[in-house]
XYZ file of N, CA and C in Angstrom:
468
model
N -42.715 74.431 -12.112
C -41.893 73.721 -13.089
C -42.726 73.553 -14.361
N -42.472 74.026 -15.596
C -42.714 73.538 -17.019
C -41.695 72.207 -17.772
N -42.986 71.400 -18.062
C -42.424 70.690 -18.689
C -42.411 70.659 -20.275
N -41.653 70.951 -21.131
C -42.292 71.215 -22.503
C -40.957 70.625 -23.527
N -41.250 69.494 -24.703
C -40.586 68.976 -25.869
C -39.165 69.846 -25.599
N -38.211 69.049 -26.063
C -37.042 69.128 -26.292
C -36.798 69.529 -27.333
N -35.621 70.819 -27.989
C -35.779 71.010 -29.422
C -34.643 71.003 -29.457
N -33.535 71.578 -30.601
C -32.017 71.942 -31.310
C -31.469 72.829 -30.472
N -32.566 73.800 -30.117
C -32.059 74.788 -29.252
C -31.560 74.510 -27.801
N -32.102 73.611 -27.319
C -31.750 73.031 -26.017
C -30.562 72.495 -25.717
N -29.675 71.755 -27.541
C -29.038 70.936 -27.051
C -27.952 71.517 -26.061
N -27.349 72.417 -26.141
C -26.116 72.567 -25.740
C -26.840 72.962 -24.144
N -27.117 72.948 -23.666
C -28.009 73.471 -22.091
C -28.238 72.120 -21.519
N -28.750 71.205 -22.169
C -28.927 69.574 -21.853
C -27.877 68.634 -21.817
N -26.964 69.036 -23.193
C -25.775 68.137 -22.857
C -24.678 68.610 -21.052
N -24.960 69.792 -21.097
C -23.975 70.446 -19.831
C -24.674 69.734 -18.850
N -26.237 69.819 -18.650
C -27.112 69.375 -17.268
C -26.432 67.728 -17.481
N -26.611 66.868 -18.715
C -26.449 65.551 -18.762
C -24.700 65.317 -18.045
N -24.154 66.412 -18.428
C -22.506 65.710 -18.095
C -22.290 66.065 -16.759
N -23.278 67.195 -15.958
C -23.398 67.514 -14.840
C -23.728 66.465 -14.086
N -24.726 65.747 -14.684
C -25.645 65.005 -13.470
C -24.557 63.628 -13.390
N -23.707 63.403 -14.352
C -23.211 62.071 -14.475
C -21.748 62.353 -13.566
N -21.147 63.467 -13.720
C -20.193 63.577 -13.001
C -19.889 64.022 -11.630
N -21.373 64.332 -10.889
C -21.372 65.174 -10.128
C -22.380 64.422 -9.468
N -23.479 64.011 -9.814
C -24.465 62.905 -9.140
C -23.813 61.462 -8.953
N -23.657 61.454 -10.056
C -22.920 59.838 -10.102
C -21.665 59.373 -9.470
N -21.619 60.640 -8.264
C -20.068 60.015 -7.652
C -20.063 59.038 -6.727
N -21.964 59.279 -6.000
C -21.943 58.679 -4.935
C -22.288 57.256 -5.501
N -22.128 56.520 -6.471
C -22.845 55.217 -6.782
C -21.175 54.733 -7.726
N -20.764 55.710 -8.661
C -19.670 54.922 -9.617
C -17.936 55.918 -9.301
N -17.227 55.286 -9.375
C -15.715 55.715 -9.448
C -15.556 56.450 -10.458
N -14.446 57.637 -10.265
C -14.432 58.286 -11.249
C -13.593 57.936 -12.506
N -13.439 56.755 -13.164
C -12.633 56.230 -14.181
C -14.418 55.887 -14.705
N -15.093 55.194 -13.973
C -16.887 54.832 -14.344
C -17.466 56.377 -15.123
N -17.191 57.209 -13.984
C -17.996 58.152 -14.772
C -17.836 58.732 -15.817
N -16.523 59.069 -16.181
C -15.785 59.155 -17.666
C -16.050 58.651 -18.131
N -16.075 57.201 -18.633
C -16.339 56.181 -19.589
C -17.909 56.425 -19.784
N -18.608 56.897 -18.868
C -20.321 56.846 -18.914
C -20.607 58.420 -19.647
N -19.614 59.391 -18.939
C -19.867 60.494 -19.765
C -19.433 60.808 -21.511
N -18.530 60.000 -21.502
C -17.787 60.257 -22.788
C -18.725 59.895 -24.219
N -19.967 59.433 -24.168
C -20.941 59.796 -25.051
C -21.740 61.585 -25.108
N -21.893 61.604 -24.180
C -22.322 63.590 -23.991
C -21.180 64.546 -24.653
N -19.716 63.964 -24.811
C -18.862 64.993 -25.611
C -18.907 64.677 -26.877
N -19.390 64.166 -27.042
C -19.553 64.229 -28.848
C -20.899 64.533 -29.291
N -20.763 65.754 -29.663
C -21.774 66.871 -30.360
C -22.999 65.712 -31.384
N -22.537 64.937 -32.569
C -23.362 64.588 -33.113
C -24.114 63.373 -32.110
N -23.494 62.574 -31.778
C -23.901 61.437 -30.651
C -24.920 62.103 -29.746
N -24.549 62.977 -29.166
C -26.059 63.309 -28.101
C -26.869 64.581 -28.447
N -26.602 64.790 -29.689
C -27.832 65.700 -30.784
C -28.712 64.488 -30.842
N -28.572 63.412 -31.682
C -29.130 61.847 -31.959
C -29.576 61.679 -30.568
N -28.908 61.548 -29.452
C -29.711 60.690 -28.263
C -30.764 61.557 -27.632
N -30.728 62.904 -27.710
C -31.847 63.487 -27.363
C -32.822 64.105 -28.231
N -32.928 63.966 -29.861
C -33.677 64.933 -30.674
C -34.462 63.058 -31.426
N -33.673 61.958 -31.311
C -34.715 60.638 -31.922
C -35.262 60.147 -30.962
N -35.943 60.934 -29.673
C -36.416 59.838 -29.370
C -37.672 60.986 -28.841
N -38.690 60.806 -27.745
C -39.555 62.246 -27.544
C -38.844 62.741 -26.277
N -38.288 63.558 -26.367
C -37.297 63.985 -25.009
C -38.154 64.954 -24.383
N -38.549 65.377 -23.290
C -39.041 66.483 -22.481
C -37.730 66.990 -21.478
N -38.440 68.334 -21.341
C -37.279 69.088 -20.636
C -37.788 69.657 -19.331
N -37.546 69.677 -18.309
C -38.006 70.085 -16.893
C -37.455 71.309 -16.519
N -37.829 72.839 -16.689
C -37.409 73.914 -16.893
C -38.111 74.605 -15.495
N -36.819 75.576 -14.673
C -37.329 76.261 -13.161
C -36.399 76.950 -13.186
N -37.028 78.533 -13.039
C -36.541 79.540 -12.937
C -36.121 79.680 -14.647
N -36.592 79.309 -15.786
C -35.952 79.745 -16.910
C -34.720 78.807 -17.653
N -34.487 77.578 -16.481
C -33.055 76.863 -16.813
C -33.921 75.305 -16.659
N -33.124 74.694 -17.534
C -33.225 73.631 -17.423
C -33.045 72.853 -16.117
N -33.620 71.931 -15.178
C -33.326 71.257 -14.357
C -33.521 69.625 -14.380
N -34.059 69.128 -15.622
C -33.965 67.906 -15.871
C -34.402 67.671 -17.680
N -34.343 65.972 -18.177
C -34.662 65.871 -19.330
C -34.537 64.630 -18.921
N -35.699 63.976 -20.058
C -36.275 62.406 -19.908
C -36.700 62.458 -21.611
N -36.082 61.035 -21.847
C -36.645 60.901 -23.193
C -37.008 59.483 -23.224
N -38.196 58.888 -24.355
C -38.243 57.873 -24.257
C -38.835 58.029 -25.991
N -38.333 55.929 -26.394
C -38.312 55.981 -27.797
C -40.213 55.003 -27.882
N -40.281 55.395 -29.229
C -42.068 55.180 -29.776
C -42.084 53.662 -29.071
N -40.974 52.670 -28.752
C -41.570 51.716 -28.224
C -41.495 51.154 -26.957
N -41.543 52.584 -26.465
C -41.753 52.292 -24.720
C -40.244 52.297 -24.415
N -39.179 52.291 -24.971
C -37.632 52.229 -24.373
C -37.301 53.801 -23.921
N -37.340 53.378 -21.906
C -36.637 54.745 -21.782
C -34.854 55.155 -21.613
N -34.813 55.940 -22.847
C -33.474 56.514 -23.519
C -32.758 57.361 -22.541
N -33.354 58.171 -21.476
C -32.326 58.946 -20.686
C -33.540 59.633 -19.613
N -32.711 59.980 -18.624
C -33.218 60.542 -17.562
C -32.132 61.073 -16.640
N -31.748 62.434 -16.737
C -30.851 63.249 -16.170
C -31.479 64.166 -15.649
N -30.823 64.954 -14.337
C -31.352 65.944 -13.594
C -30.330 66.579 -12.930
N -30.198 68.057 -13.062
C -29.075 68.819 -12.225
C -29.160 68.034 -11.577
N -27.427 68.658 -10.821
C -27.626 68.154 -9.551
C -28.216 68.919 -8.286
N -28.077 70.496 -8.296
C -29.073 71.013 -7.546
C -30.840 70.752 -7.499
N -31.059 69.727 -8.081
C -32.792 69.746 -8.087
C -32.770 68.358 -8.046
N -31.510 67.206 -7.792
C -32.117 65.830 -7.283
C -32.931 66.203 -6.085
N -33.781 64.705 -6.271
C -34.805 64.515 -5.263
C -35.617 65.549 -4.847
N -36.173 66.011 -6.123
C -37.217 67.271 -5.939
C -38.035 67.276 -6.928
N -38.479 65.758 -7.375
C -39.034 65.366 -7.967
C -39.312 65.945 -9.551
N -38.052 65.980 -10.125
C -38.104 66.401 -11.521
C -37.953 65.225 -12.464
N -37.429 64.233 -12.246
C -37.311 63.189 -12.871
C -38.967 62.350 -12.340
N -39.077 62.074 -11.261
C -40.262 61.684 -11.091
C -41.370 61.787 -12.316
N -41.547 63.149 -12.946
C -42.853 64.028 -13.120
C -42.308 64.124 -14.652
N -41.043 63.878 -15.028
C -40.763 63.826 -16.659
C -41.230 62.681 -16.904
N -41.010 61.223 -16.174
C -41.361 59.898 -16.414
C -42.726 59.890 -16.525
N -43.361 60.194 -15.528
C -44.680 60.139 -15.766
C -45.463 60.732 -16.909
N -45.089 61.781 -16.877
C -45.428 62.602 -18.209
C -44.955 62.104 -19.495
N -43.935 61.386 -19.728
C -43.785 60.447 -20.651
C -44.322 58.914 -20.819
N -44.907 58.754 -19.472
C -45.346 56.708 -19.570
C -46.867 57.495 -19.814
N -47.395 58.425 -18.994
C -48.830 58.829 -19.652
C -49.265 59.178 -20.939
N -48.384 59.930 -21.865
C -48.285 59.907 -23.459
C -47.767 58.437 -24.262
N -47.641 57.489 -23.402
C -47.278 56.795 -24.136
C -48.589 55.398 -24.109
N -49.122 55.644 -22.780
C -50.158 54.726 -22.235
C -51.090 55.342 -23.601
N -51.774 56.462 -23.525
C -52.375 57.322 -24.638
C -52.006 56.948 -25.673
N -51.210 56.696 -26.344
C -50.714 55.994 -27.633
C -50.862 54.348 -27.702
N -51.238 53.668 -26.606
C -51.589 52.502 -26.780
C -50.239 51.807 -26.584
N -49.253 51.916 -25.965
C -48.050 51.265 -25.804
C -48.213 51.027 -24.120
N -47.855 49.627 -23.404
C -48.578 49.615 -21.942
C -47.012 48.547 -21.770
N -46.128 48.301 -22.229
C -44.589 47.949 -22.000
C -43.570 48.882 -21.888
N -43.291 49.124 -21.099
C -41.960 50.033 -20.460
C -40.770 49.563 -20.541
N -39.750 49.708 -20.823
C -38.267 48.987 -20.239
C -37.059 50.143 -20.386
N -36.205 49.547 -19.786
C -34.807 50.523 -19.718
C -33.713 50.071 -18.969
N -32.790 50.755 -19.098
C -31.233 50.378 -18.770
C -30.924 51.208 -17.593
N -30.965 50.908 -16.585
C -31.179 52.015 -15.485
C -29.561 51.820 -14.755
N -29.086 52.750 -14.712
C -27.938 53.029 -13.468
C -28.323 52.590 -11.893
N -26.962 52.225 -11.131
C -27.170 52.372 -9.862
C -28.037 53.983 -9.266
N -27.343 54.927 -9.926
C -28.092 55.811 -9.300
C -30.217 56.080 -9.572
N -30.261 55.684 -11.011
C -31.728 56.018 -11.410
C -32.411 54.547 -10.706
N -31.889 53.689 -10.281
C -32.776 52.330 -9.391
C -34.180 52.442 -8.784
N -33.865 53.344 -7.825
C -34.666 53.239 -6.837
C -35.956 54.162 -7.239
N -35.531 55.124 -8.482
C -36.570 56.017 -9.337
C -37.251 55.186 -9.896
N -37.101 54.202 -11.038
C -38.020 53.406 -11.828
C -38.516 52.272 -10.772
N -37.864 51.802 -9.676
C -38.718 50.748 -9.008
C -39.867 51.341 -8.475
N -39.336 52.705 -7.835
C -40.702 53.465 -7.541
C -42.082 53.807 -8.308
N -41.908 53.635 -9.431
C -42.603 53.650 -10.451
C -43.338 52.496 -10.948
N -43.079 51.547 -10.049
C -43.068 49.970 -11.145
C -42.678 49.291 -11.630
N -41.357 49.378 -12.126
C -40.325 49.233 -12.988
C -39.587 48.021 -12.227
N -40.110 46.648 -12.367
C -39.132 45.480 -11.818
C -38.053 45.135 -12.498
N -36.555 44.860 -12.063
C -35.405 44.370 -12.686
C -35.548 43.361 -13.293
N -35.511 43.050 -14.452
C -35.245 41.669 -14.864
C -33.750 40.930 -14.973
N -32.640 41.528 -14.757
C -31.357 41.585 -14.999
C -30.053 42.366 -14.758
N -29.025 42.126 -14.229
C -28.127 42.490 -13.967
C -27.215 42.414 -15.472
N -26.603 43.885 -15.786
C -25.221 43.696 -16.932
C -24.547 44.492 -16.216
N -23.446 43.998 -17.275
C -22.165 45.069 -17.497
C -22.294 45.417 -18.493
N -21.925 46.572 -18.839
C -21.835 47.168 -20.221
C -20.665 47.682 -20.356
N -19.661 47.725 -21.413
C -18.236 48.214 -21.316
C -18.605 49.685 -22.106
N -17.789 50.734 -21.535
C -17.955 52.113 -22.344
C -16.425 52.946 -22.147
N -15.865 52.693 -23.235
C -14.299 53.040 -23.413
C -13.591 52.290 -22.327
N -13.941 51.141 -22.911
C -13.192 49.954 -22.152
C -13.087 49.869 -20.686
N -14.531 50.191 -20.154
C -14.594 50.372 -18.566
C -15.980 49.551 -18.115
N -15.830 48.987 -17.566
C -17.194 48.057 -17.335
C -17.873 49.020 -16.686
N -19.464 48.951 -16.615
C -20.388 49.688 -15.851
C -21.233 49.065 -15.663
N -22.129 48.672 -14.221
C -22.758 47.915 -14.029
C -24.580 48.916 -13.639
N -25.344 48.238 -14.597
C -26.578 48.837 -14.807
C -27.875 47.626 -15.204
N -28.808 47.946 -15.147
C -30.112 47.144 -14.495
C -30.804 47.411 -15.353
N -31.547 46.132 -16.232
C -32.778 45.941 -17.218
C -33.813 46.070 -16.340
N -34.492 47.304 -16.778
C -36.197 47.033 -15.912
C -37.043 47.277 -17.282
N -38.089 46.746 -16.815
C -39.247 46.366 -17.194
C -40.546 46.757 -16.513
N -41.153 47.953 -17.408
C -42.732 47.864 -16.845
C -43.911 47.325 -17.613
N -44.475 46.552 -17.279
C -45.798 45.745 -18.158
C -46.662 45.783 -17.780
N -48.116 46.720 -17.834
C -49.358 47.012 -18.204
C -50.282 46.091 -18.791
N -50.810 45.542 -18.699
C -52.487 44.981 -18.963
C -52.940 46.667 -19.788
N -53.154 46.460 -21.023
C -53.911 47.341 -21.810
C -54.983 47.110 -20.838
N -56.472 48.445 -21.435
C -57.369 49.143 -21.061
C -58.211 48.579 -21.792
C-alpha cells in the first residue's frame, strides 16, 4: 500500500470511494434515509473539492486504485476518513491516521479531535481517541447521531 498527498486529480476517484464507503459501509450502523442525508455532501462537486483539497488529505492507493483517504486540518481536526468497502478492516484507515497524527505530532500540534460516526468509533478509540460527547447533527433535515473525540498529548 502507498500512501501519498491528495491532489485535483484524485477528486473524482475519492468522491466515488467516499459515497461508496457511506452507502455501502454505513448500512450496518445507519438507515438508509441516514445515509443519504450523510452522503448528500459528496454530490456536490464544489463542496467535496473544498473538503478534501483544504485540509492535508492522504490517499491509501493498492493495486493502482484508491482504497482509502484521511484528511486532517493544521489544527489537529480530523476532517474525513473513508475506505472502500472491499479493504475495510485491512487496516487502511488505521495507517492513514497514523500517518497523519505523526506529521502532525512533527509539527508540534499534540491535540487531536473529531466528529466520528457510529461506524469510525471503535477506529479512533483504538487509537486513543476518548469521547467527550454524544450529538445529533441534522443533514437535509435528518438527524445523525455521531461522537466528539478527543486526543490529548503531553508535548515532548
Amino acid at each position: 500500500m502507498i500512501i501519498r498527498p491528495a491532489g485535483p486529480q484524485d477528486l473524482e476517484s475519492l468522491r466515488d470511494l467516499c459515497l461508496r464507503s457511506i452507502l455501502e459501509t454505513g448500512r450496518a450502523w445507519y438507515a438508509p434515509r441516514e445515509l443519504e442525508a450523510w452522503a448528500s455532501f459528496a454530490r456536490d462537486p464544489d463542496r467535496f473539492r473544498s473538503f478534501v483539497l483544504e485540509n492535508r488529505t492522504l490517499v491509501a492507493v493498492r493495486d493502482e486504485v484508491p482504497a482509502g483517504f484521511a484528511g486532517m486540518g493544521a489544527d489537529g481536526y480530523v476532517a474525513s476518513v473513508y475506505v472502500a468497502p472491499d479493504c475495510v478492516r485491512r487496516g487502511v484507515a488505521r495507517a492513514l491516521l497514523e500517518r497523519l497524527l505523526a506529521e502532525q505530532r512533527a509539527a508540534g500540534i499534540h491535540r487531536f479531535h473529531a466528529h466520528a460516526s457510529r461506524a469510525a468509533l471503535p477506529l479512533f478509540e483504538s487509537l486513543g481517541f476518548g469521547v467527550v460527547a454524544e450529538e445529533v447533527v441534522v443533514r437535509e433535515g435528518v438527524p445523525l447521531l455521531r461522537y466528539e473525540v478527543v486526543l490529548e498529548e503531553r508535548s515532548a
